[in-house]
Tab-separated table of C-alpha atoms (C1' of nucleotides) in Angstrom:
chain	number	residue	atom	x	y	z
A	1293	UNK	CA	59.150	-6.278	97.511
A	1294	UNK	CA	59.242	-9.611	95.776
A	1295	UNK	CA	58.966	-11.514	99.034
A	1296	UNK	CA	55.837	-9.475	99.742
A	1297	UNK	CA	54.280	-10.832	96.574
A	1298	UNK	CA	55.471	-14.226	97.699
A	1299	UNK	CA	53.732	-13.949	101.047
A	1300	UNK	CA	50.518	-12.762	99.482
A	1301	UNK	CA	50.466	-15.723	97.139
A	1302	UNK	CA	51.124	-18.225	99.896
A	1303	UNK	CA	48.456	-16.778	102.165
A	1304	UNK	CA	46.021	-16.531	99.290
A	1305	UNK	CA	46.545	-20.155	98.370
A	1306	UNK	CA	45.847	-21.217	101.944
A	1307	UNK	CA	42.641	-19.213	102.019
A	1308	UNK	CA	41.494	-20.373	98.588
A	1309	UNK	CA	42.001	-23.969	99.660
A	1310	UNK	CA	40.163	-23.482	102.925
A	1311	UNK	CA	37.267	-21.315	101.827
A	1312	UNK	CA	37.293	-21.489	98.044
A	1313	UNK	CA	37.830	-18.617	95.644
A	1314	UNK	CA	34.481	-16.881	96.012
A	1315	UNK	CA	34.306	-16.942	99.801
A	1316	UNK	CA	37.814	-15.584	100.165
A	1317	UNK	CA	37.689	-11.779	100.130
A	1318	UNK	CA	40.511	-9.405	99.421
A	1319	UNK	CA	40.064	-8.166	102.986
A	1320	UNK	CA	40.682	-11.680	104.259
A	1321	UNK	CA	43.888	-11.898	102.330
A	1322	UNK	CA	45.027	-8.401	103.276
A	1323	UNK	CA	44.262	-8.924	106.948
A	1324	UNK	CA	46.184	-12.177	107.087
A	1325	UNK	CA	49.212	-10.595	105.389
A	1326	UNK	CA	48.906	-7.634	107.805
A	1327	UNK	CA	48.313	-5.083	105.113
A	1328	UNK	CA	45.616	-2.735	104.015
A	1329	UNK	CA	43.536	-4.017	101.136
A	1330	UNK	CA	44.806	-1.248	98.879
A	1331	UNK	CA	48.359	-2.346	99.531
A	1332	UNK	CA	47.616	-5.750	98.173
A	1333	UNK	CA	46.460	-4.023	95.012
A	1334	UNK	CA	49.862	-2.428	94.794
A	1335	UNK	CA	51.286	-5.894	94.130
A	1336	UNK	CA	48.456	-7.483	92.185
A	1337	UNK	CA	46.075	-5.794	89.851
A	1338	UNK	CA	43.094	-8.016	90.654
A	1339	UNK	CA	41.809	-10.966	92.633
A	1340	UNK	CA	41.858	-13.050	89.494
A	1341	UNK	CA	45.459	-12.051	89.068
A	1342	UNK	CA	46.352	-13.551	92.437
A	1343	UNK	CA	44.393	-16.679	91.629
A	1344	UNK	CA	46.164	-16.997	88.292
A	1345	UNK	CA	49.512	-16.706	90.016
A	1346	UNK	CA	48.564	-19.407	92.527
A	1347	UNK	CA	47.504	-21.738	89.761
A	1348	UNK	CA	50.521	-20.883	87.656
A	1349	UNK	CA	52.807	-21.868	90.501
A	1350	UNK	CA	51.057	-25.135	91.248
A	1351	UNK	CA	51.186	-26.017	87.602
A	1352	UNK	CA	54.872	-25.253	87.468
A	1353	UNK	CA	55.598	-27.444	90.497
A	1354	UNK	CA	53.485	-30.149	88.912
A	1355	UNK	CA	55.367	-29.992	85.646
A	1356	UNK	CA	58.691	-30.046	87.483
A	1357	UNK	CA	57.578	-33.191	89.268
A	1358	UNK	CA	56.597	-34.778	85.965
A	1359	UNK	CA	59.862	-33.851	84.279
A	1360	UNK	CA	61.811	-35.322	87.193
A	1361	UNK	CA	59.848	-38.550	86.960
A	1362	UNK	CA	60.505	-38.808	83.242
A	1363	UNK	CA	64.177	-38.066	83.729
A	1364	UNK	CA	64.539	-40.730	86.419
A	1365	UNK	CA	63.132	-43.505	84.217
A	1366	UNK	CA	65.267	-45.197	81.598
A	1367	UNK	CA	63.386	-46.710	78.665
A	1368	UNK	CA	60.733	-44.793	76.700
A	1369	UNK	CA	58.104	-47.216	77.982
A	1370	UNK	CA	59.131	-46.623	81.591
A	1371	UNK	CA	59.222	-42.893	81.005
A	1372	UNK	CA	55.641	-42.930	79.762
A	1373	UNK	CA	54.634	-45.152	82.656
A	1374	UNK	CA	56.372	-42.835	85.102
A	1375	UNK	CA	54.659	-39.850	83.553
A	1376	UNK	CA	51.168	-41.312	83.802
A	1377	UNK	CA	51.600	-42.682	87.321
A	1378	UNK	CA	53.083	-39.443	88.619
A	1379	UNK	CA	50.332	-37.493	86.968
A	1380	UNK	CA	47.580	-39.603	88.494
A	1381	UNK	CA	49.141	-39.622	91.944
A	1382	UNK	CA	49.492	-35.864	91.945
A	1383	UNK	CA	45.944	-35.375	90.746
A	1384	UNK	CA	44.698	-37.739	93.398
A	1385	UNK	CA	46.318	-35.628	96.115
A	1386	UNK	CA	45.046	-32.487	94.443
A	1387	UNK	CA	41.477	-33.754	94.296
A	1388	UNK	CA	41.427	-33.984	98.092
A	1389	UNK	CA	42.891	-30.541	98.639
A	1390	UNK	CA	40.944	-28.768	96.001
A	1391	UNK	CA	37.623	-30.359	96.879
A	1392	UNK	CA	36.360	-26.966	97.969
A	1393	UNK	CA	37.502	-25.429	94.751
A	1394	UNK	CA	36.088	-28.102	92.463
A	1395	UNK	CA	32.618	-27.332	93.750
A	1396	UNK	CA	33.022	-23.827	92.418
A	1397	UNK	CA	34.966	-24.639	89.304
A	1398	UNK	CA	31.867	-24.216	87.181
A	1399	UNK	CA	31.770	-20.501	87.873
A	1400	UNK	CA	35.190	-19.374	86.719
A	1401	UNK	CA	35.790	-22.427	84.603
A	1402	UNK	CA	36.813	-20.197	81.735
A	1403	UNK	CA	39.747	-19.287	83.838
A	1404	UNK	CA	40.766	-22.736	84.996
A	1405	UNK	CA	40.118	-24.136	81.555
A	1406	UNK	CA	42.605	-21.704	80.118
A	1407	UNK	CA	45.365	-22.906	82.400
A	1408	UNK	CA	44.244	-26.437	81.684
A	1409	UNK	CA	44.584	-25.897	77.976
A	1410	UNK	CA	48.199	-24.902	78.440
A	1411	UNK	CA	48.794	-27.992	80.505
A	1412	UNK	CA	47.243	-30.289	77.934
A	1413	UNK	CA	49.436	-28.731	75.317
A	1414	UNK	CA	52.488	-29.437	77.433
A	1415	UNK	CA	51.216	-32.936	78.042
A	1416	UNK	CA	50.654	-33.820	74.417
A	1417	UNK	CA	54.083	-32.467	73.535
A	1418	UNK	CA	55.715	-34.587	76.227
A	1419	UNK	CA	53.901	-37.718	75.123
A	1420	UNK	CA	54.653	-37.058	71.487
A	1421	UNK	CA	58.349	-36.657	72.245
A	1422	UNK	CA	58.465	-39.819	74.320
A	1423	UNK	CA	56.709	-41.722	71.566
A	1424	UNK	CA	59.145	-40.433	68.982
A	1425	UNK	CA	62.066	-41.434	71.177
A	1426	UNK	CA	60.554	-44.877	71.531
A	1427	UNK	CA	60.122	-45.203	67.779
A	1428	UNK	CA	63.667	-44.010	67.100
A	1429	UNK	CA	64.996	-46.587	69.540
A	1430	UNK	CA	62.792	-49.193	67.905
A	1431	UNK	CA	60.733	-49.839	71.028
A	1432	UNK	CA	57.411	-48.785	69.563
A	1433	UNK	CA	55.643	-49.496	66.317
A	1434	UNK	CA	53.326	-46.622	65.556
A	1435	UNK	CA	51.981	-45.219	62.313
A	1436	UNK	CA	50.773	-41.793	63.233
A	1437	UNK	CA	52.488	-40.292	66.260
A	1438	UNK	CA	50.118	-37.354	66.533
A	1439	UNK	CA	47.065	-39.577	66.523
A	1440	UNK	CA	48.422	-42.031	69.039
A	1441	UNK	CA	49.564	-39.345	71.429
A	1442	UNK	CA	46.130	-37.796	71.309
A	1443	UNK	CA	44.688	-41.215	71.943
A	1444	UNK	CA	46.865	-41.676	74.996
A	1445	UNK	CA	45.762	-38.260	76.225
A	1446	UNK	CA	42.150	-39.325	75.879
A	1447	UNK	CA	42.812	-42.530	77.775
A	1448	UNK	CA	44.456	-40.505	80.548
A	1449	UNK	CA	41.477	-38.180	80.670
A	1450	UNK	CA	39.282	-41.230	81.076
A	1451	UNK	CA	41.351	-42.269	84.078
A	1452	UNK	CA	41.177	-38.802	85.528
A	1453	UNK	CA	37.432	-38.480	85.339
A	1454	UNK	CA	36.413	-40.694	88.281
A	1455	UNK	CA	38.706	-38.729	90.599
A	1456	UNK	CA	36.508	-35.691	90.466
A	1457	UNK	CA	33.062	-37.210	90.466
A	1458	UNK	CA	32.802	-40.508	92.281
A	1459	UNK	CA	35.923	-41.476	94.212
A	1460	UNK	CA	34.388	-44.583	95.778
A	1461	UNK	CA	36.914	-47.430	95.862
A	1462	UNK	CA	38.707	-46.187	92.775
A	1463	UNK	CA	42.401	-46.993	92.647
A	1464	UNK	CA	43.834	-44.751	89.954
A	1465	UNK	CA	47.303	-46.294	90.150
A	1466	UNK	CA	46.045	-49.792	89.481
A	1467	UNK	CA	43.738	-48.600	86.720
A	1468	UNK	CA	46.580	-46.615	85.186
A	1469	UNK	CA	48.878	-49.622	85.154
A	1470	UNK	CA	46.249	-51.820	83.542
A	1471	UNK	CA	45.644	-49.162	80.959
A	1472	UNK	CA	49.361	-48.829	80.261
A	1473	UNK	CA	49.722	-52.564	79.829
A	1474	UNK	CA	47.058	-52.540	77.154
A	1475	UNK	CA	48.532	-49.498	75.460
A	1476	UNK	CA	51.931	-51.125	75.228
A	1477	UNK	CA	50.913	-54.676	74.483
A	1478	UNK	CA	47.349	-54.603	73.194
A	1479	UNK	CA	44.991	-57.489	73.851
A	1480	UNK	CA	45.417	-59.392	70.619
A	1481	UNK	CA	47.135	-62.756	70.884
A	1482	UNK	CA	50.144	-62.941	68.564
B	444	UNK	CA	-5.712	-45.718	75.962
B	445	UNK	CA	-2.270	-47.004	75.193
B	446	UNK	CA	-1.906	-44.760	72.181
B	447	UNK	CA	-2.725	-41.837	74.469
B	448	UNK	CA	0.293	-42.745	76.612
B	449	UNK	CA	2.222	-43.024	73.397
B	450	UNK	CA	1.274	-39.533	72.283
B	451	UNK	CA	2.110	-38.044	75.653
B	452	UNK	CA	5.557	-39.604	75.565
B	453	UNK	CA	6.263	-38.378	72.057
B	454	UNK	CA	5.111	-34.846	72.786
B	455	UNK	CA	6.984	-34.815	76.074
B	456	UNK	CA	10.182	-35.927	74.387
B	457	UNK	CA	9.860	-33.118	71.848
B	458	UNK	CA	9.347	-30.553	74.573
B	459	UNK	CA	12.153	-31.901	76.751
B	460	UNK	CA	14.501	-31.685	73.797
B	461	UNK	CA	13.429	-28.183	72.911
B	462	UNK	CA	13.150	-26.582	76.330
B	463	UNK	CA	14.835	-29.033	78.673
B	464	UNK	CA	13.265	-30.926	81.522
B	465	UNK	CA	12.927	-28.095	84.013
B	466	UNK	CA	11.480	-25.528	81.632
B	467	UNK	CA	8.875	-27.933	80.344
B	468	UNK	CA	5.784	-27.762	82.555
B	469	UNK	CA	3.046	-30.316	82.840
B	470	UNK	CA	0.744	-27.644	81.475
B	471	UNK	CA	2.911	-27.385	78.369
B	472	UNK	CA	2.674	-31.093	77.796
B	473	UNK	CA	-1.037	-31.260	78.499
B	474	UNK	CA	-1.805	-28.331	76.245
B	475	UNK	CA	0.114	-29.792	73.325
B	476	UNK	CA	-1.638	-33.160	73.708
B	477	UNK	CA	-4.955	-31.279	73.934
B	478	UNK	CA	-5.783	-32.486	77.412
B	479	UNK	CA	-6.277	-31.083	80.843
B	480	UNK	CA	-3.281	-31.396	83.098
B	481	UNK	CA	-5.170	-33.753	85.374
B	482	UNK	CA	-5.834	-36.072	82.470
B	483	UNK	CA	-2.136	-36.463	81.868
B	484	UNK	CA	-1.877	-37.579	85.478
B	485	UNK	CA	-4.376	-40.270	84.678
B	486	UNK	CA	-1.749	-41.876	82.464
B	487	UNK	CA	1.429	-41.015	84.338
B	488	UNK	CA	1.871	-40.671	88.041
B	489	UNK	CA	4.499	-37.924	87.879
B	490	UNK	CA	6.621	-35.732	85.648
B	491	UNK	CA	9.641	-37.828	86.528
B	492	UNK	CA	7.646	-40.837	85.443
B	493	UNK	CA	7.202	-39.397	81.980
B	494	UNK	CA	10.852	-38.479	81.800
B	495	UNK	CA	11.857	-41.959	82.906
B	496	UNK	CA	9.698	-43.444	80.182
B	497	UNK	CA	11.247	-41.198	77.549
B	498	UNK	CA	14.729	-42.171	78.634
B	499	UNK	CA	13.787	-45.844	78.954
B	500	UNK	CA	12.626	-45.861	75.352
B	501	UNK	CA	15.666	-44.120	73.983
B	502	UNK	CA	17.894	-46.478	75.889
B	503	UNK	CA	16.025	-49.478	74.560
B	504	UNK	CA	16.329	-48.285	70.979
B	505	UNK	CA	19.995	-47.585	71.612
B	506	UNK	CA	20.631	-51.055	72.983
B	507	UNK	CA	18.748	-52.656	70.111
B	508	UNK	CA	20.972	-50.773	67.702
B	509	UNK	CA	24.069	-51.952	69.559
B	510	UNK	CA	22.936	-55.564	69.655
B	511	UNK	CA	22.222	-55.492	65.942
B	512	UNK	CA	25.670	-54.090	65.234
B	513	UNK	CA	27.303	-56.794	67.323
B	514	UNK	CA	25.246	-59.483	65.666
B	515	UNK	CA	26.143	-58.269	62.195
B	516	UNK	CA	29.881	-58.460	62.800
B	517	UNK	CA	31.739	-61.754	62.626
B	518	UNK	CA	34.941	-61.928	64.662
B	519	UNK	CA	35.137	-60.875	68.319
B	520	UNK	CA	37.444	-58.027	67.335
B	521	UNK	CA	34.991	-56.776	64.726
B	522	UNK	CA	32.145	-57.120	67.181
B	523	UNK	CA	33.921	-54.925	69.690
B	524	UNK	CA	34.799	-52.463	66.956
B	525	UNK	CA	31.199	-52.425	65.769
B	526	UNK	CA	29.993	-51.887	69.295
B	527	UNK	CA	32.267	-48.916	69.969
B	528	UNK	CA	31.686	-47.250	66.611
B	529	UNK	CA	27.918	-47.644	66.834
B	530	UNK	CA	27.974	-46.323	70.350
B	531	UNK	CA	29.965	-43.241	69.437
B	532	UNK	CA	27.899	-42.513	66.353
B	533	UNK	CA	24.673	-42.712	68.289
B	534	UNK	CA	26.022	-40.512	71.062
B	535	UNK	CA	27.209	-38.010	68.521
B	536	UNK	CA	23.710	-37.670	67.145
B	537	UNK	CA	22.318	-37.541	70.643
B	538	UNK	CA	24.698	-34.801	71.738
B	539	UNK	CA	23.253	-32.481	69.095
B	540	UNK	CA	19.662	-33.178	70.026
B	541	UNK	CA	20.099	-33.247	73.744
B	542	UNK	CA	22.250	-30.140	73.953
B	543	UNK	CA	19.540	-28.405	75.949
B	544	UNK	CA	19.272	-31.298	78.299
B	545	UNK	CA	22.993	-31.641	78.927
B	546	UNK	CA	23.095	-28.107	80.236
B	547	UNK	CA	20.703	-29.133	82.969
B	548	UNK	CA	22.017	-32.578	83.584
B	549	UNK	CA	23.771	-31.392	86.706
B	550	UNK	CA	20.486	-30.718	88.445
B	551	UNK	CA	18.690	-34.027	88.216
B	552	UNK	CA	21.837	-35.970	87.605
B	553	UNK	CA	20.761	-38.462	90.255
B	554	UNK	CA	18.047	-39.453	87.892
B	555	UNK	CA	20.011	-39.617	84.689
B	556	UNK	CA	22.902	-41.187	86.523
B	557	UNK	CA	20.650	-44.002	87.599
B	558	UNK	CA	19.673	-44.829	84.037
B	559	UNK	CA	23.284	-44.360	83.084
B	560	UNK	CA	24.390	-46.838	85.717
B	561	UNK	CA	22.125	-49.457	84.196
B	562	UNK	CA	23.559	-48.738	80.795
B	563	UNK	CA	27.132	-48.992	81.991
B	564	UNK	CA	26.294	-52.300	83.595
B	565	UNK	CA	24.898	-53.538	80.307
B	566	UNK	CA	27.938	-52.181	78.538
B	567	UNK	CA	30.504	-53.834	80.763
B	568	UNK	CA	28.622	-57.125	80.489
B	569	UNK	CA	28.627	-56.916	76.714
B	570	UNK	CA	32.319	-56.108	76.577
B	571	UNK	CA	33.177	-58.817	79.074
B	572	UNK	CA	31.262	-61.392	77.030
B	573	UNK	CA	32.895	-60.317	73.792
B	574	UNK	CA	36.300	-60.491	75.442
B	575	UNK	CA	35.598	-63.970	76.769
B	576	UNK	CA	34.452	-65.102	73.334
B	577	UNK	CA	37.644	-63.717	71.881
B	578	UNK	CA	39.754	-65.530	74.452
B	579	UNK	CA	37.910	-68.783	73.922
B	580	UNK	CA	38.467	-68.514	70.180
B	581	UNK	CA	42.115	-67.696	70.877
B	582	UNK	CA	41.905	-64.217	69.351
B	583	UNK	CA	42.801	-62.333	72.519
B	584	UNK	CA	45.447	-62.773	75.154
B	585	UNK	CA	44.189	-61.254	78.376
B	586	UNK	CA	44.969	-62.023	82.016
B	587	UNK	CA	42.141	-60.418	83.884
B	588	UNK	CA	38.959	-60.054	81.870
B	589	UNK	CA	37.216	-57.900	84.460
B	590	UNK	CA	40.088	-55.450	84.641
B	591	UNK	CA	40.494	-55.167	80.906
B	592	UNK	CA	36.820	-54.665	80.272
B	593	UNK	CA	36.755	-51.900	82.846
B	594	UNK	CA	39.757	-50.408	81.149
B	595	UNK	CA	38.027	-50.458	77.808
B	596	UNK	CA	35.016	-48.790	79.406
B	597	UNK	CA	37.256	-46.037	80.717
B	598	UNK	CA	38.808	-45.558	77.320
B	599	UNK	CA	35.342	-45.301	75.805
B	600	UNK	CA	34.353	-42.740	78.415
B	601	UNK	CA	37.420	-40.768	77.448
B	602	UNK	CA	36.209	-40.753	73.848
B	603	UNK	CA	32.755	-39.713	74.911
B	604	UNK	CA	33.887	-36.765	76.976
B	605	UNK	CA	34.726	-34.270	74.193
B	606	UNK	CA	31.254	-34.749	72.683
B	607	UNK	CA	29.607	-32.997	75.575
B	608	UNK	CA	32.042	-30.219	76.295
B	609	UNK	CA	34.009	-28.996	73.298
B	610	UNK	CA	32.863	-30.429	69.982
B	611	UNK	CA	35.238	-28.340	67.902
B	612	UNK	CA	36.618	-30.423	65.017
B	613	UNK	CA	36.401	-33.640	66.968
B	614	UNK	CA	35.867	-36.742	64.863
B	615	UNK	CA	34.753	-39.448	67.281
B	616	UNK	CA	34.768	-42.190	64.658
B	617	UNK	CA	38.368	-41.629	63.706
B	618	UNK	CA	39.419	-41.302	67.338
B	619	UNK	CA	37.529	-44.472	68.174
B	620	UNK	CA	39.232	-46.423	65.441
B	621	UNK	CA	42.663	-45.238	66.511
B	622	UNK	CA	41.856	-46.169	70.077
B	623	UNK	CA	40.658	-49.613	68.997
B	624	UNK	CA	43.809	-50.218	67.002
B	625	UNK	CA	45.887	-49.563	70.092
B	626	UNK	CA	43.654	-51.686	72.282
B	627	UNK	CA	43.967	-54.640	69.948
B	628	UNK	CA	47.586	-54.289	68.933
B	629	UNK	CA	49.300	-52.077	71.494
B	630	UNK	CA	52.133	-49.806	70.460
B	631	UNK	CA	55.063	-51.996	71.372
B	632	UNK	CA	57.129	-53.293	68.496
B	633	UNK	CA	57.369	-57.105	68.627
C	524	DT	C1'	58.432	3.163	96.395
C	525	DT	C1'	55.104	1.651	99.463
C	526	DT	C1'	51.037	2.040	102.516
C	527	DC	C1'	46.507	3.134	103.529
C	528	DG	C1'	41.882	5.472	104.496
C	529	DA	C1'	38.128	7.125	102.082
C	530	DC	C1'	35.204	6.313	98.488
C	531	DC	C1'	32.472	4.133	94.442
C	532	DA	C1'	29.733	1.082	91.714
C	533	DA	C1'	28.206	-3.448	91.159
C	534	DT	C1'	26.458	-7.190	93.048
C	535	DA	C1'	25.385	-10.402	96.928
C	536	DC	C1'	22.248	-10.901	100.520
C	537	DC	C1'	17.830	-10.983	102.991
C	538	DG	C1'	13.203	-10.865	104.493
C	539	DT	C1'	8.748	-10.556	102.340
C	540	DT	C1'	5.188	-11.068	99.017
C	541	DT	C1'	3.551	-13.114	94.731
C	542	DT	C1'	3.526	-16.448	91.201
C	543	DT	C1'	4.339	-20.793	89.356
C	544	DC	C1'	4.105	-25.584	89.180
C	545	DG	C1'	3.803	-30.470	90.347
C	546	DG	C1'	0.447	-33.011	92.128
C	547	DT	C1'	-4.488	-34.319	94.381
C	548	DC	C1'	-9.520	-34.826	94.581
C	549	DG	C1'	-14.048	-35.184	93.665
C	550	DA	C1'	-17.481	-34.428	90.417
C	551	DA	C1'	-19.225	-35.306	86.044
C	552	DA	C1'	-19.251	-36.874	81.225
C	553	DG	C1'	-19.422	-40.801	78.163
D	1262	DC	C1'	-16.103	-48.457	84.690
D	1263	DT	C1'	-12.980	-45.454	82.076
D	1264	DT	C1'	-11.640	-41.001	81.086
D	1265	DT	C1'	-11.645	-35.896	81.522
D	1266	DC	C1'	-11.235	-31.785	83.868
D	1267	DG	C1'	-11.802	-27.565	86.963
D	1268	DA	C1'	-10.755	-26.238	91.367
D	1269	DC	C1'	-7.641	-26.427	94.764
D	1270	DC	C1'	-3.202	-27.248	97.767
D	1271	DG	C1'	1.476	-26.756	99.505
D	1272	DA	C1'	6.029	-26.160	98.458
D	1273	DA	C1'	9.255	-24.020	95.987
D	1274	DA	C1'	10.717	-20.438	92.789
D	1275	DA	C1'	10.597	-15.752	91.178
D	1276	DA	C1'	10.081	-10.757	92.070
D	1277	DC	C1'	11.290	-7.077	94.753
D	1278	DG	C1'	13.215	-3.456	97.401
D	1279	DG	C1'	16.380	-2.103	100.565
D	1280	DT	C1'	20.867	-2.999	103.025
D	1281	DA	C1'	25.525	-4.793	103.416
D	1282	DT	C1'	29.647	-6.738	101.084
D	1283	DT	C1'	33.157	-6.636	98.207
D	1284	DG	C1'	36.316	-5.901	94.200
D	1285	DG	C1'	38.585	-2.169	92.729
D	1286	DT	C1'	40.254	3.142	92.401
D	1287	DC	C1'	42.483	7.462	93.941
D	1288	DG	C1'	44.960	10.794	96.106
D	1289	DA	C1'	47.512	11.877	100.064
D	1290	DA	C1'	51.091	10.882	103.165
D	1291	DA	C1'	55.047	8.333	104.948
DNA sequence: TTTCGACCAATACCGTTTTTCGGTCGAAAG
DNA sequence: CTTTCGACCGAAAAACGGTATTGGTCGAAA
């Protein structure tokens, strides 16, 4: 019963990736899972519900990946670096896969934006914690943790932007590293 | 003859702001200038031409403002700060006025993007020059000027983003200043 | 508990007709 | 020679009406 839900989600994700959300019909999903359409509705209450579950899963895998990367690094600086690099790499892969979906994202952006919001909340918490660790261990010198973590988030968003609009010869890893160097060291000579 | 062009541009700008580019017809413009449509075509060869002129003017005023701000500041650091703050302030004002236009900007984004490209080129040149001045005067310590100026551009873009999507309690000036503090000093304790 | 066929209402789709709109042209006014 | 405009054009958008899809429900049966 739970593996049925599982299968539906996996199939649905495949179809969403291939055809996008709008072009994928409930019939398509049902047929590919070898079920009647109504049966699918026994497991999920709506198409959006399936989509939400797909996104929820991806997000969870993403966050797991990020947590692992943070855990593997040692110093607070390296942890932040690991976080940003992992994040950008993952998003880079995603931007290829989800290219079909990003074309549509304007339509149900309310939906995606909601999931996004949650992610940003997670993100700012992670960064804030890492900053606080760094301050406690005397690595960083920061007045207002909240402000600086928001600032880092903004910088990350800036890095993210080109991925989804104009990918021409844009190396997010290099850009991220440059950005991180400035964030840690600044540009002032002292 | 030249003041007629002038009037057309001013009226057109008003209408573009109020109704957006697409919803504003040449008839609308002509009527409000008290002319026949054909007469407007005597002064401008196309609707895009008028739009381009409107944008060209705004951009010029914008750049003048930025140059003044840079000129007024003394040290390279203050010049960069002045540049960013002026930029954000102007864009903040613009985002209110052009709210109609931003909704459409997806449609003729080729057009706007072209003007934008020019502006970004100007911007990166300005920043690169200010950085080089700062290095020459031994204020900054930077390896790769090109990379860092691009990085600063990205950071600025990150600041700009919230203006056009979710303006809720977002204070661009404060955010800009925080960002600038990090850019100049970094967060590492040393 | 699970599956499904039959059914519904909303909306997407489609071919056609009508309207709108950016743009041209030639005549005429000054 | 400059400026204005009415009449006109073609392409593209809107309006429209009828058909097909599609998300979602329900009750029966396995």
